PDB file of C-alpha atoms in Angstrom:
ATOM      1  CA  UNK N   1      -0.059  -0.035  -0.008  1.00  0.00           C
ATOM      2  CA  UNK N   2       1.151   3.801  -0.329  1.00  0.00           C
ATOM      3  CA  UNK N   3       2.771   5.177   2.276  1.00  0.00           C
ATOM      4  CA  UNK N   4       0.344   7.910   3.736  1.00  0.00           C
ATOM      5  CA  UNK N   5       0.376   9.616   6.832  1.00  0.00           C
ATOM      6  CA  UNK N   6      -2.593   8.005   8.296  1.00  0.00           C
ATOM      7  CA  UNK N   7      -1.403   4.178   7.063  1.00  0.00           C
ATOM      8  CA  UNK N   8      -0.127   2.079   9.786  1.00  0.00           C
ATOM      9  CA  UNK N   9       3.609   2.333   9.926  1.00  0.00           C
ATOM     10  CA  UNK N  10       3.697  -1.392  10.768  1.00  0.00           C
ATOM     11  CA  UNK N  11       1.784  -2.758   7.860  1.00  0.00           C
ATOM     12  CA  UNK N  12       4.106  -0.315   5.438  1.00  0.00           C
ATOM     13  CA  UNK N  13       7.420  -1.660   7.137  1.00  0.00           C
ATOM     14  CA  UNK N  14       6.230  -5.343   6.430  1.00  0.00           C
ATOM     15  CA  UNK N  15       5.263  -4.716   2.616  1.00  0.00           C
ATOM     16  CA  UNK N  16       7.170  -1.682   0.830  1.00  0.00           C
ATOM     17  CA  UNK N  17       9.640  -1.064   3.604  1.00  0.00           C
ATOM     18  CA  UNK N  18      10.956  -4.653   3.768  1.00  0.00           C
ATOM     19  CA  UNK N  19      11.065  -4.728  -0.267  1.00  0.00           C
ATOM     20  CA  UNK N  20      13.231  -1.629  -0.187  1.00  0.00           C
ATOM     21  CA  UNK N  21      15.542  -3.349   2.532  1.00  0.00           C
ATOM     22  CA  UNK N  22      16.220  -6.031   0.485  1.00  0.00           C
ATOM     23  CA  UNK N  23      16.390  -4.340  -2.651  1.00  0.00           C
ATOM     24  CA  UNK N  24      19.340  -1.943  -0.875  1.00  0.00           C
ATOM     25  CA  UNK N  25      20.669  -5.149   0.560  1.00  0.00           C
ATOM     26  CA  UNK N  26      20.543  -7.063  -2.993  1.00  0.00           C
ATOM     27  CA  UNK N  27      22.281  -4.043  -4.516  1.00  0.00           C
ATOM     28  CA  UNK N  28      25.096  -3.873  -2.194  1.00  0.00           C
ATOM     29  CA  UNK N  29      25.701  -7.634  -2.174  1.00  0.00           C
ATOM     30  CA  UNK N  30      25.649  -7.632  -6.084  1.00  0.00           C
ATOM     31  CA  UNK N  31      27.917  -4.623  -6.080  1.00  0.00           C
ATOM     32  CA  UNK N  32      30.516  -6.372  -3.770  1.00  0.00           C
ATOM     33  CA  UNK N  33      30.188  -9.509  -6.005  1.00  0.00           C
ATOM     34  CA  UNK N  34      31.031  -7.847  -9.224  1.00  0.00           C
ATOM     35  CA  UNK N  35      33.941  -6.040  -7.781  1.00  0.00           C
ATOM     36  CA  UNK N  36      35.207  -9.518  -6.307  1.00  0.00           C
ATOM     37  CA  UNK N  37      34.622 -10.711  -9.697  1.00  0.00           C
ATOM     38  CA  UNK N  38      36.597  -7.815 -11.167  1.00  0.00           C
ATOM     39  CA  UNK N  39      39.237  -8.323  -8.728  1.00  0.00           C
ATOM     40  CA  UNK N  40      39.657 -12.161  -9.652  1.00  0.00           C
ATOM     41  CA  UNK N  41      39.944 -11.542 -13.254  1.00  0.00           C
ATOM     42  CA  UNK N  42      42.552  -8.658 -12.991  1.00  0.00           C
ATOM     43  CA  UNK N  43      44.527 -11.049 -10.327  1.00  0.00           C
ATOM     44  CA  UNK N  44      44.499 -13.792 -12.772  1.00  0.00           C
ATOM     45  CA  UNK N  45      45.608 -11.329 -15.548  1.00  0.00           C
ATOM     46  CA  UNK N  46      48.342 -10.474 -13.442  1.00  0.00           C
ATOM     47  CA  UNK N  47      49.357 -14.168 -12.844  1.00  0.00           C
ATOM     48  CA  UNK N  48      50.049 -14.474 -16.206  1.00  0.00           C
ATOM     49  CA  UNK N  49      53.133 -12.983 -15.999  1.00  0.00           C
ATOM     50  CA  UNK N  50      56.711 -13.368 -13.806  1.00  0.00           C
ATOM     51  CA  UNK N  51      56.709 -10.269 -11.352  1.00  0.00           C
ATOM     52  CA  UNK N  52      60.389  -9.389 -11.859  1.00  0.00           C
ATOM     53  CA  UNK N  53      62.365  -6.587 -12.513  1.00  0.00           C
ATOM     54  CA  UNK N  54      63.834  -8.215 -15.997  1.00  0.00           C
ATOM     55  CA  UNK N  55      60.181  -8.987 -17.354  1.00  0.00           C
ATOM     56  CA  UNK N  56      57.568  -6.468 -18.395  1.00  0.00           C
ATOM     57  CA  UNK N  57      53.863  -6.757 -19.075  1.00  0.00           C
ATOM     58  CA  UNK N  58      52.781  -7.551 -22.448  1.00  0.00           C
ATOM     59  CA  UNK N  59      50.533  -4.713 -24.378  1.00  0.00           C
ATOM     60  CA  UNK N  60      47.541  -6.932 -24.579  1.00  0.00           C
ATOM     61  CA  UNK N  61      47.638  -7.962 -20.630  1.00  0.00           C
ATOM     62  CA  UNK N  62      47.701  -3.884 -19.784  1.00  0.00           C
ATOM     63  CA  UNK N  63      44.898  -3.154 -21.996  1.00  0.00           C
ATOM     64  CA  UNK N  64      42.884  -6.114 -20.683  1.00  0.00           C
ATOM     65  CA  UNK N  65      43.642  -5.073 -17.168  1.00  0.00           C
ATOM     66  CA  UNK N  66      42.561  -1.538 -17.860  1.00  0.00           C
ATOM     67  CA  UNK N  67      39.518  -2.683 -19.456  1.00  0.00           C
ATOM     68  CA  UNK N  68      38.604  -5.204 -16.739  1.00  0.00           C
ATOM     69  CA  UNK N  69      38.495  -2.081 -14.276  1.00  0.00           C
ATOM     70  CA  UNK N  70      36.332  -0.070 -16.329  1.00  0.00           C
ATOM     71  CA  UNK N  71      33.660  -2.750 -16.815  1.00  0.00           C
ATOM     72  CA  UNK N  72      33.712  -3.568 -13.272  1.00  0.00           C
ATOM     73  CA  UNK N  73      33.236   0.335 -12.381  1.00  0.00           C
ATOM     74  CA  UNK N  74      30.370   0.360 -14.999  1.00  0.00           C
ATOM     75  CA  UNK N  75      28.724  -2.526 -13.747  1.00  0.00           C
ATOM     76  CA  UNK N  76      28.505  -1.544 -10.370  1.00  0.00           C
ATOM     77  CA  UNK N  77      27.109   2.030 -11.259  1.00  0.00           C
ATOM     78  CA  UNK N  78      24.310  -0.012 -13.169  1.00  0.00           C
ATOM     79  CA  UNK N  79      23.461  -2.118 -10.126  1.00  0.00           C
ATOM     80  CA  UNK N  80      23.275   0.945  -8.142  1.00  0.00           C
ATOM     81  CA  UNK N  81      21.115   3.033 -10.659  1.00  0.00           C
ATOM     82  CA  UNK N  82      18.452  -0.034 -10.987  1.00  0.00           C
ATOM     83  CA  UNK N  83      18.394  -0.160  -7.327  1.00  0.00           C
ATOM     84  CA  UNK N  84      17.556   3.372  -7.053  1.00  0.00           C
ATOM     85  CA  UNK N  85      14.720   3.119  -9.519  1.00  0.00           C
ATOM     86  CA  UNK N  86      13.163   0.090  -7.853  1.00  0.00           C
ATOM     87  CA  UNK N  87      13.345   1.955  -4.262  1.00  0.00           C
ATOM     88  CA  UNK N  88      11.213   4.969  -6.183  1.00  0.00           C
ATOM     89  CA  UNK N  89       8.730   2.105  -7.364  1.00  0.00           C
ATOM     90  CA  UNK N  90       8.139   0.811  -4.136  1.00  0.00           C
ATOM     91  CA  UNK N  91       7.618   4.041  -2.597  1.00  0.00           C
ATOM     92  CA  UNK N  92       5.081   4.974  -5.366  1.00  0.00           C
ATOM     93  CA  UNK N  93       7.078   8.152  -6.478  1.00  0.00           C
ATOM     94  CA  UNK N  94       5.471   9.063 -10.042  1.00  0.00           C
ATOM     95  CA  UNK N  95       8.820   8.946 -12.032  1.00  0.00           C
ATOM     96  CA  UNK N  96       7.370  10.810 -14.877  1.00  0.00           C
ATOM     97  CA  UNK N  97       6.679  13.800 -12.590  1.00  0.00           C
ATOM     98  CA  UNK N  98      10.183  13.979 -11.650  1.00  0.00           C
ATOM     99  CA  UNK N  99      11.269  14.419 -15.360  1.00  0.00           C
ATOM    100  CA  UNK N 100      11.203  18.306 -15.482  1.00  0.00           C
ATOM    101  CA  UNK N 101      12.607  18.698 -12.001  1.00  0.00           C
ATOM    102  CA  UNK N 102      15.490  16.269 -13.281  1.00  0.00           C
ATOM    103  CA  UNK N 103      15.906  18.177 -16.456  1.00  0.00           C
ATOM    104  CA  UNK N 104      16.344  21.460 -14.817  1.00  0.00           C
ATOM    105  CA  UNK N 105      18.680  19.830 -12.165  1.00  0.00           C
ATOM    106  CA  UNK N 106      20.512  18.034 -15.101  1.00  0.00           C
ATOM    107  CA  UNK N 107      21.019  21.243 -16.796  1.00  0.00           C
ATOM    108  CA  UNK N 108      22.357  22.955 -13.593  1.00  0.00           C
ATOM    109  CA  UNK N 109      24.510  20.263 -12.945  1.00  0.00           C
ATOM    110  CA  UNK N 110      25.711  19.644 -16.462  1.00  0.00           C
ATOM    111  CA  UNK N 111      27.331  23.507 -16.195  1.00  0.00           C
ATOM    112  CA  UNK N 112      29.194  22.340 -13.106  1.00  0.00           C
ATOM    113  CA  UNK N 113      30.077  18.691 -14.460  1.00  0.00           C
ATOM    114  CA  UNK N 114      31.284  19.621 -18.004  1.00  0.00           C
ATOM    115  CA  UNK N 115      34.947  18.654 -16.335  1.00  0.00           C
ATOM    116  CA  UNK N 116      33.668  15.602 -15.091  1.00  0.00           C
ATOM    117  CA  UNK N 117      32.071  14.490 -18.695  1.00  0.00           C
ATOM    118  CA  UNK N 118      35.236  15.685 -19.988  1.00  0.00           C
ATOM    119  CA  UNK N 119      37.343  13.588 -18.054  1.00  0.00           C
ATOM    120  CA  UNK N 120      34.874  10.429 -18.833  1.00  0.00           C
ATOM    121  CA  UNK N 121      35.524  10.967 -22.650  1.00  0.00           C
ATOM    122  CA  UNK N 122      39.063  11.208 -22.362  1.00  0.00           C
ATOM    123  CA  UNK N 123      39.334   8.247 -20.327  1.00  0.00           C
ATOM    124  CA  UNK N 124      37.179   6.163 -22.818  1.00  0.00           C
ATOM    125  CA  UNK N 125      39.340   6.980 -25.567  1.00  0.00           C
ATOM    126  CA  UNK N 126      42.562   6.496 -23.476  1.00  0.00           C
ATOM    127  CA  UNK N 127      41.457   2.988 -22.808  1.00  0.00           C
ATOM    128  CA  UNK N 128      40.105   2.047 -26.405  1.00  0.00           C
ATOM    129  CA  UNK N 129      42.868   3.495 -28.335  1.00  0.00           C
ATOM    130  CA  UNK N 130      45.530   1.716 -26.140  1.00  0.00           C
ATOM    131  CA  UNK N 131      47.386   4.963 -25.094  1.00  0.00           C
ATOM    132  CA  UNK N 132      48.923   3.543 -22.210  1.00  0.00           C
ATOM    133  CA  UNK N 133      47.772   1.077 -19.427  1.00  0.00           C
ATOM    134  CA  UNK N 134      48.592  -0.532 -16.234  1.00  0.00           C
ATOM    135  CA  UNK N 135      52.336  -1.068 -15.467  1.00  0.00           C
ATOM    136  CA  UNK N 136      53.418   1.421 -18.326  1.00  0.00           C
ATOM    137  CA  UNK N 137      56.104   4.031 -17.877  1.00  0.00           C
ATOM    138  CA  UNK N 138      54.707   7.384 -18.777  1.00  0.00           C
ATOM    139  CA  UNK N 139      55.462  11.088 -19.235  1.00  0.00           C
ATOM    140  CA  UNK N 140      52.125  13.080 -18.775  1.00  0.00           C
ATOM    141  CA  UNK N 141      51.814  16.659 -19.785  1.00  0.00           C
ATOM    142  CA  UNK N 142      48.760  18.258 -17.257  1.00  0.00           C
ATOM    143  CA  UNK N 143      47.178  21.213 -18.224  1.00  0.00           C
ATOM    144  CA  UNK N 144      48.235  24.371 -15.771  1.00  0.00           C
ATOM    145  CA  UNK N 145      51.165  22.219 -14.338  1.00  0.00           C
ATOM    146  CA  UNK N 146      54.815  23.016 -14.370  1.00  0.00           C
ATOM    147  CA  UNK N 147      56.148  19.874 -14.583  1.00  0.00           C
ATOM    148  CA  UNK N 148      54.875  16.820 -16.488  1.00  0.00           C
ATOM    149  CA  UNK N 149      53.878  13.788 -14.247  1.00  0.00           C
ATOM    150  CA  UNK N 150      56.412  10.696 -14.926  1.00  0.00           C
ATOM    151  CA  UNK N 151      56.114   7.547 -13.633  1.00  0.00           C
ATOM    152  CA  UNK N 152      54.701   4.207 -13.570  1.00  0.00           C
ATOM    153  CA  UNK N 153      50.670   3.868 -14.078  1.00  0.00           C
ATOM    154  CA  UNK N 154      49.040   2.188 -11.293  1.00  0.00           C
ATOM    155  CA  UNK N 155      45.493   2.645 -12.105  1.00  0.00           C
ATOM    156  CA  UNK N 156      43.812   3.862 -15.135  1.00  0.00           C
ATOM    157  CA  UNK N 157      39.622   4.590 -14.945  1.00  0.00           C
ATOM    158  CA  UNK N 158      37.420   6.587 -17.108  1.00  0.00           C
ATOM    159  CA  UNK N 159      38.101   9.562 -14.924  1.00  0.00           C
ATOM    160  CA  UNK N 160      41.627   9.630 -13.474  1.00  0.00           C
ATOM    161  CA  UNK N 161      45.042   7.989 -14.182  1.00  0.00           C
ATOM    162  CA  UNK N 162      47.327   7.261 -11.493  1.00  0.00           C
ATOM    163  CA  UNK N 163      50.826   7.463 -11.478  1.00  0.00           C
ATOM    164  CA  UNK N 164      53.679   6.590  -9.354  1.00  0.00           C
ATOM    165  CA  UNK N 165      57.008   8.559  -9.432  1.00  0.00           C
ATOM    166  CA  UNK N 166      60.423   7.270  -8.970  1.00  0.00           C
ATOM    167  CA  UNK N 167      60.393   9.078  -5.438  1.00  0.00           C
ATOM    168  CA  UNK N 168      57.340   6.828  -4.843  1.00  0.00           C
ATOM    169  CA  UNK N 169      54.793   9.627  -4.919  1.00  0.00           C
ATOM    170  CA  UNK N 170      51.094   8.735  -6.234  1.00  0.00           C
ATOM    171  CA  UNK N 171      50.171  11.471  -8.860  1.00  0.00           C
ATOM    172  CA  UNK N 172      46.400  11.404  -9.655  1.00  0.00           C
ATOM    173  CA  UNK N 173      45.787  13.299 -13.256  1.00  0.00           C
ATOM    174  CA  UNK N 174      42.134  14.022 -14.274  1.00  0.00           C
ATOM    175  CA  UNK N 175      42.208  12.229 -17.888  1.00  0.00           C
ATOM    176  CA  UNK N 176      40.466  15.410 -19.271  1.00  0.00           C
ATOM    177  CA  UNK N 177      43.373  17.591 -18.243  1.00  0.00           C
ATOM    178  CA  UNK N 178      46.017  15.480 -20.033  1.00  0.00           C
ATOM    179  CA  UNK N 179      47.386  17.494 -23.026  1.00  0.00           C
ATOM    180  CA  UNK N 180      50.127  14.959 -24.124  1.00  0.00           C
ATOM    181  CA  UNK N 181      50.665  11.337 -23.114  1.00  0.00           C
ATOM    182  CA  UNK N 182      54.124   9.982 -24.005  1.00  0.00           C
ATOM    183  CA  UNK N 183      54.359   6.374 -23.586  1.00  0.00           C
ATOM    184  CA  UNK N 184      58.003   5.174 -22.753  1.00  0.00           C
ATOM    185  CA  UNK N 185      57.123   1.798 -22.403  1.00  0.00           C
ATOM    186  CA  UNK N 186      55.117   0.975 -25.584  1.00  0.00           C
ATOM    187  CA  UNK N 187      56.057  -2.259 -27.423  1.00  0.00           C
ATOM    188  CA  UNK N 188      59.537  -1.893 -27.172  1.00  0.00           C
ATOM    189  CA  UNK N 189      62.049   1.138 -25.999  1.00  0.00           C
ATOM    190  CA  UNK N 190      65.555   2.520 -26.742  1.00  0.00           C
ATOM    191  CA  UNK N 191      68.434   3.214 -24.247  1.00  0.00           C
ATOM    192  CA  UNK N 192      70.803   6.561 -25.802  1.00  0.00           C
ATOM    193  CA  UNK N 193      73.754   6.791 -24.244  1.00  0.00           C
ATOM    194  CA  UNK N 194      75.845   9.896 -25.277  1.00  0.00           C
ATOM    195  CA  UNK N 195      79.701   9.186 -24.701  1.00  0.00           C
ATOM    196  CA  UNK N 196      81.738  12.159 -24.149  1.00  0.00           C
ATOM    197  CA  UNK N 197      85.432  11.940 -24.981  1.00  0.00           C
ATOM    198  CA  UNK N 198      88.207  14.400 -25.417  1.00  0.00           C
ATOM    199  CA  UNK N 199      88.942  15.562 -28.893  1.00  0.00           C
ATOM    200  CA  UNK N 200      92.232  14.364 -29.107  1.00  0.00           C
ATOM    201  CA  UNK N 201      91.083  10.731 -28.806  1.00  0.00           C
ATOM    202  CA  UNK N 202      91.169   8.408 -31.688  1.00  0.00           C
ATOM    203  CA  UNK N 203      87.438   8.401 -32.947  1.00  0.00           C
ATOM    204  CA  UNK N 204      88.089   4.884 -34.718  1.00  0.00           C
ATOM    205  CA  UNK N 205      89.382   3.317 -31.826  1.00  0.00           C
ATOM    206  CA  UNK N 206      86.474   4.580 -29.515  1.00  0.00           C
ATOM    207  CA  UNK N 207      84.308   3.325 -32.110  1.00  0.00           C
ATOM    208  CA  UNK N 208      85.760  -0.097 -31.872  1.00  0.00           C
ATOM    209  CA  UNK N 209      85.946  -0.266 -28.223  1.00  0.00           C
ATOM    210  CA  UNK N 210      82.300   0.657 -27.940  1.00  0.00           C
ATOM    211  CA  UNK N 211      81.391  -1.817 -30.700  1.00  0.00           C
ATOM    212  CA  UNK N 212      83.465  -4.482 -28.717  1.00  0.00           C
ATOM    213  CA  UNK N 213      81.599  -3.521 -25.560  1.00  0.00           C
ATOM    214  CA  UNK N 214      77.952  -3.671 -27.291  1.00  0.00           C
ATOM    215  CA  UNK N 215      78.753  -7.232 -28.533  1.00  0.00           C
ATOM    216  CA  UNK N 216      80.059  -8.390 -25.084  1.00  0.00           C
ATOM    217  CA  UNK N 217      76.873  -6.663 -23.435  1.00  0.00           C
ATOM    218  CA  UNK N 218      74.394  -8.692 -25.253  1.00  0.00           C
ATOM    219  CA  UNK N 219      76.149 -12.057 -24.529  1.00  0.00           C
ATOM    220  CA  UNK N 220      76.022 -11.169 -20.750  1.00  0.00           C
ATOM    221  CA  UNK N 221      73.016 -12.928 -19.064  1.00  0.00           C
ATOM    222  CA  UNK N 222      72.244  -9.842 -16.978  1.00  0.00           C
ATOM    223  CA  UNK N 223      71.864  -7.759 -20.124  1.00  0.00           C
ATOM    224  CA  UNK N 224      70.826 -10.441 -22.635  1.00  0.00           C
ATOM    225  CA  UNK N 225      67.203 -10.879 -21.020  1.00  0.00           C
ATOM    226  CA  UNK N 226      66.871  -6.898 -20.982  1.00  0.00           C
ATOM    227  CA  UNK N 227      68.073  -6.073 -24.671  1.00  0.00           C
ATOM    228  CA  UNK N 228      66.245  -7.005 -28.083  1.00  0.00           C
ATOM    229  CA  UNK N 229      69.430  -7.034 -30.485  1.00  0.00           C
ATOM    230  CA  UNK N 230      73.245  -5.925 -29.991  1.00  0.00           C
ATOM    231  CA  UNK N 231      73.948  -2.364 -28.862  1.00  0.00           C
ATOM    232  CA  UNK N 232      74.968  -0.489 -31.931  1.00  0.00           C
ATOM    233  CA  UNK N 233      77.202   2.771 -32.305  1.00  0.00           C
ATOM    234  CA  UNK N 234      75.704   5.707 -34.563  1.00  0.00           C
ATOM    235  CA  UNK N 235      78.665   7.839 -34.507  1.00  0.00           C
ATOM    236  CA  UNK N 236      79.632  11.058 -33.446  1.00  0.00           C
ATOM    237  CA  UNK N 237      76.491  13.127 -32.138  1.00  0.00           C
ATOM    238  CA  UNK N 238      78.022  16.641 -31.047  1.00  0.00           C
ATOM    239  CA  UNK N 239      81.199  18.491 -31.251  1.00  0.00           C
ATOM    240  CA  UNK N 240      82.465  21.073 -28.914  1.00  0.00           C
ATOM    241  CA  UNK N 241      85.664  23.164 -28.405  1.00  0.00           C
ATOM    242  CA  UNK N 242      87.398  20.591 -25.816  1.00  0.00           C
ATOM    243  CA  UNK N 243      85.067  17.066 -26.285  1.00  0.00           C
ATOM    244  CA  UNK N 244      82.866  15.313 -28.766  1.00  0.00           C
ATOM    245  CA  UNK N 245      80.104  12.754 -28.080  1.00  0.00           C
ATOM    246  CA  UNK N 246      79.410   9.315 -29.519  1.00  0.00           C
ATOM    247  CA  UNK N 247      76.278   8.063 -29.151  1.00  0.00           C
ATOM    248  CA  UNK N 248      75.325   4.159 -28.430  1.00  0.00           C
ATOM    249  CA  UNK N 249      71.874   3.187 -28.709  1.00  0.00           C
ATOM    250  CA  UNK N 250      70.402  -0.190 -27.490  1.00  0.00           C
ATOM    251  CA  UNK N 251      66.483  -1.626 -28.205  1.00  0.00           C
ATOM    252  CA  UNK N 252      65.161  -3.086 -24.786  1.00  0.00           C
ATOM    253  CA  UNK N 253      62.155  -4.362 -23.331  1.00  0.00           C
ATOM    254  CA  UNK N 254      59.783  -1.773 -22.587  1.00  0.00           C
ATOM    255  CA  UNK N 255      60.325   0.450 -19.693  1.00  0.00           C
ATOM    256  CA  UNK N 256      63.994  -1.129 -19.217  1.00  0.00           C
ATOM    257  CA  UNK N 257      65.662   1.697 -20.885  1.00  0.00           C
ATOM    258  CA  UNK N 258      66.717   3.516 -17.810  1.00  0.00           C
ATOM    259  CA  UNK N 259      68.538   0.384 -16.359  1.00  0.00           C
ATOM    260  CA  UNK N 260      70.034  -0.775 -19.468  1.00  0.00           C
ATOM    261  CA  UNK N 261      71.148   2.866 -19.805  1.00  0.00           C
ATOM    262  CA  UNK N 262      72.616   2.740 -16.397  1.00  0.00           C
ATOM    263  CA  UNK N 263      74.434  -0.515 -16.870  1.00  0.00           C
ATOM    264  CA  UNK N 264      75.929   0.345 -20.152  1.00  0.00           C
ATOM    265  CA  UNK N 265      77.387   3.595 -18.972  1.00  0.00           C
ATOM    266  CA  UNK N 266      79.064   1.737 -15.978  1.00  0.00           C
ATOM    267  CA  UNK N 267      80.804  -0.529 -18.740  1.00  0.00           C
ATOM    268  CA  UNK N 268      81.562   2.175 -20.975  1.00  0.00           C
ATOM    269  CA  UNK N 269      83.248   4.300 -18.335  1.00  0.00           C
ATOM    270  CA  UNK N 270      85.219   1.212 -17.125  1.00  0.00           C
ATOM    271  CA  UNK N 271      86.504   0.173 -20.650  1.00  0.00           C
ATOM    272  CA  UNK N 272      87.570   3.796 -21.651  1.00  0.00           C
ATOM    273  CA  UNK N 273      89.334   4.300 -18.506  1.00  0.00           C
ATOM    274  CA  UNK N 274      91.397   0.558 -18.827  1.00  0.00           C
ATOM    275  CA  UNK N 275      92.392   2.058 -22.815  1.00  0.00           C
ATOM    276  CA  UNK N 276      93.719   5.115 -21.066  1.00  0.00           C
ATOM    277  CA  UNK N 277      90.933   7.657 -22.670  1.00  0.00           C
ATOM    278  CA  UNK N 278      90.182  10.140 -20.002  1.00  0.00           C
ATOM    279  CA  UNK N 279      86.348  10.483 -19.438  1.00  0.00           C
ATOM    280  CA  UNK N 280      84.924  13.586 -18.291  1.00  0.00           C
ATOM    281  CA  UNK N 281      83.958  13.921 -14.671  1.00  0.00           C
ATOM    282  CA  UNK N 282      80.093  13.797 -15.669  1.00  0.00           C
ATOM    283  CA  UNK N 283      80.543  10.387 -17.116  1.00  0.00           C
ATOM    284  CA  UNK N 284      83.105   9.109 -14.414  1.00  0.00           C
ATOM    285  CA  UNK N 285      80.331  10.224 -11.613  1.00  0.00           C
ATOM    286  CA  UNK N 286      77.669   8.535 -13.129  1.00  0.00           C
ATOM    287  CA  UNK N 287      79.570   5.366 -13.376  1.00  0.00           C
ATOM    288  CA  UNK N 288      80.442   5.417  -9.590  1.00  0.00           C
ATOM    289  CA  UNK N 289      76.643   5.808  -8.805  1.00  0.00           C
ATOM    290  CA  UNK N 290      75.752   3.009 -11.383  1.00  0.00           C
ATOM    291  CA  UNK N 291      78.115   0.526  -9.467  1.00  0.00           C
ATOM    292  CA  UNK N 292      76.755   1.524  -6.039  1.00  0.00           C
ATOM    293  CA  UNK N 293      73.133   0.794  -7.314  1.00  0.00           C
ATOM    294  CA  UNK N 294      74.177  -2.382  -9.213  1.00  0.00           C
ATOM    295  CA  UNK N 295      75.651  -3.445  -5.621  1.00  0.00           C
TER     296      UNK N 295
END
């Protein structure tokens, strides 16, 4: 019966009140079940690859992980919307009469929620276009921010992207405020090492040393599992008054270019020092830091 001021409260509680309580309880249980299913799916996706520093998530796995999170969120939202409509029905509230006020309210909220809609649309295209996904190393340019958000993607939803920086900070970026997203771990990456040497050094000898070092690095087990092919020497990259730079590049697994670059710099500094070639203080300092990190 409808809930009227003259109706008995006990009768209403035993009929409509009970149905409302069961509907709310059912919606909460279904939402938690959907969340549990989504967690199991994402966990199974994560268990399909070995969690180590030398292996990275495949592009398909990262995309499936993001899609599973978004589908879970949409399913839970749908459950709560249906439950709300059922509660209105049990309360015998005329939904049709709420259309006009809801239209006015929706228009008012629309002006204030433009940014939210923009975030959701941007997040939809980020996921469908596979711009980046869970586990990717990205550099995101944010509107109004003086510095880019750089780090590893920990969560991608329709509204926000969460990135953990190398310092351990979690950066939350609204998807609608992303101007440019640079994916540093898409399919493969490239470690670029510029080796400064004095202008008096023999370029041919330095090139041969670097070439042999690249062959040795590719045969070393620690680097072999991070490299896709042998590092190559590109040649002289820059020429200055007292020094010149020889560039060496290496194709690596996604997201491993920084680790490979540190390891190569340490070996380059050591090899040049053994040959009596003076290395600039900048590279020498980097090699000491790399050896400390390697230990």
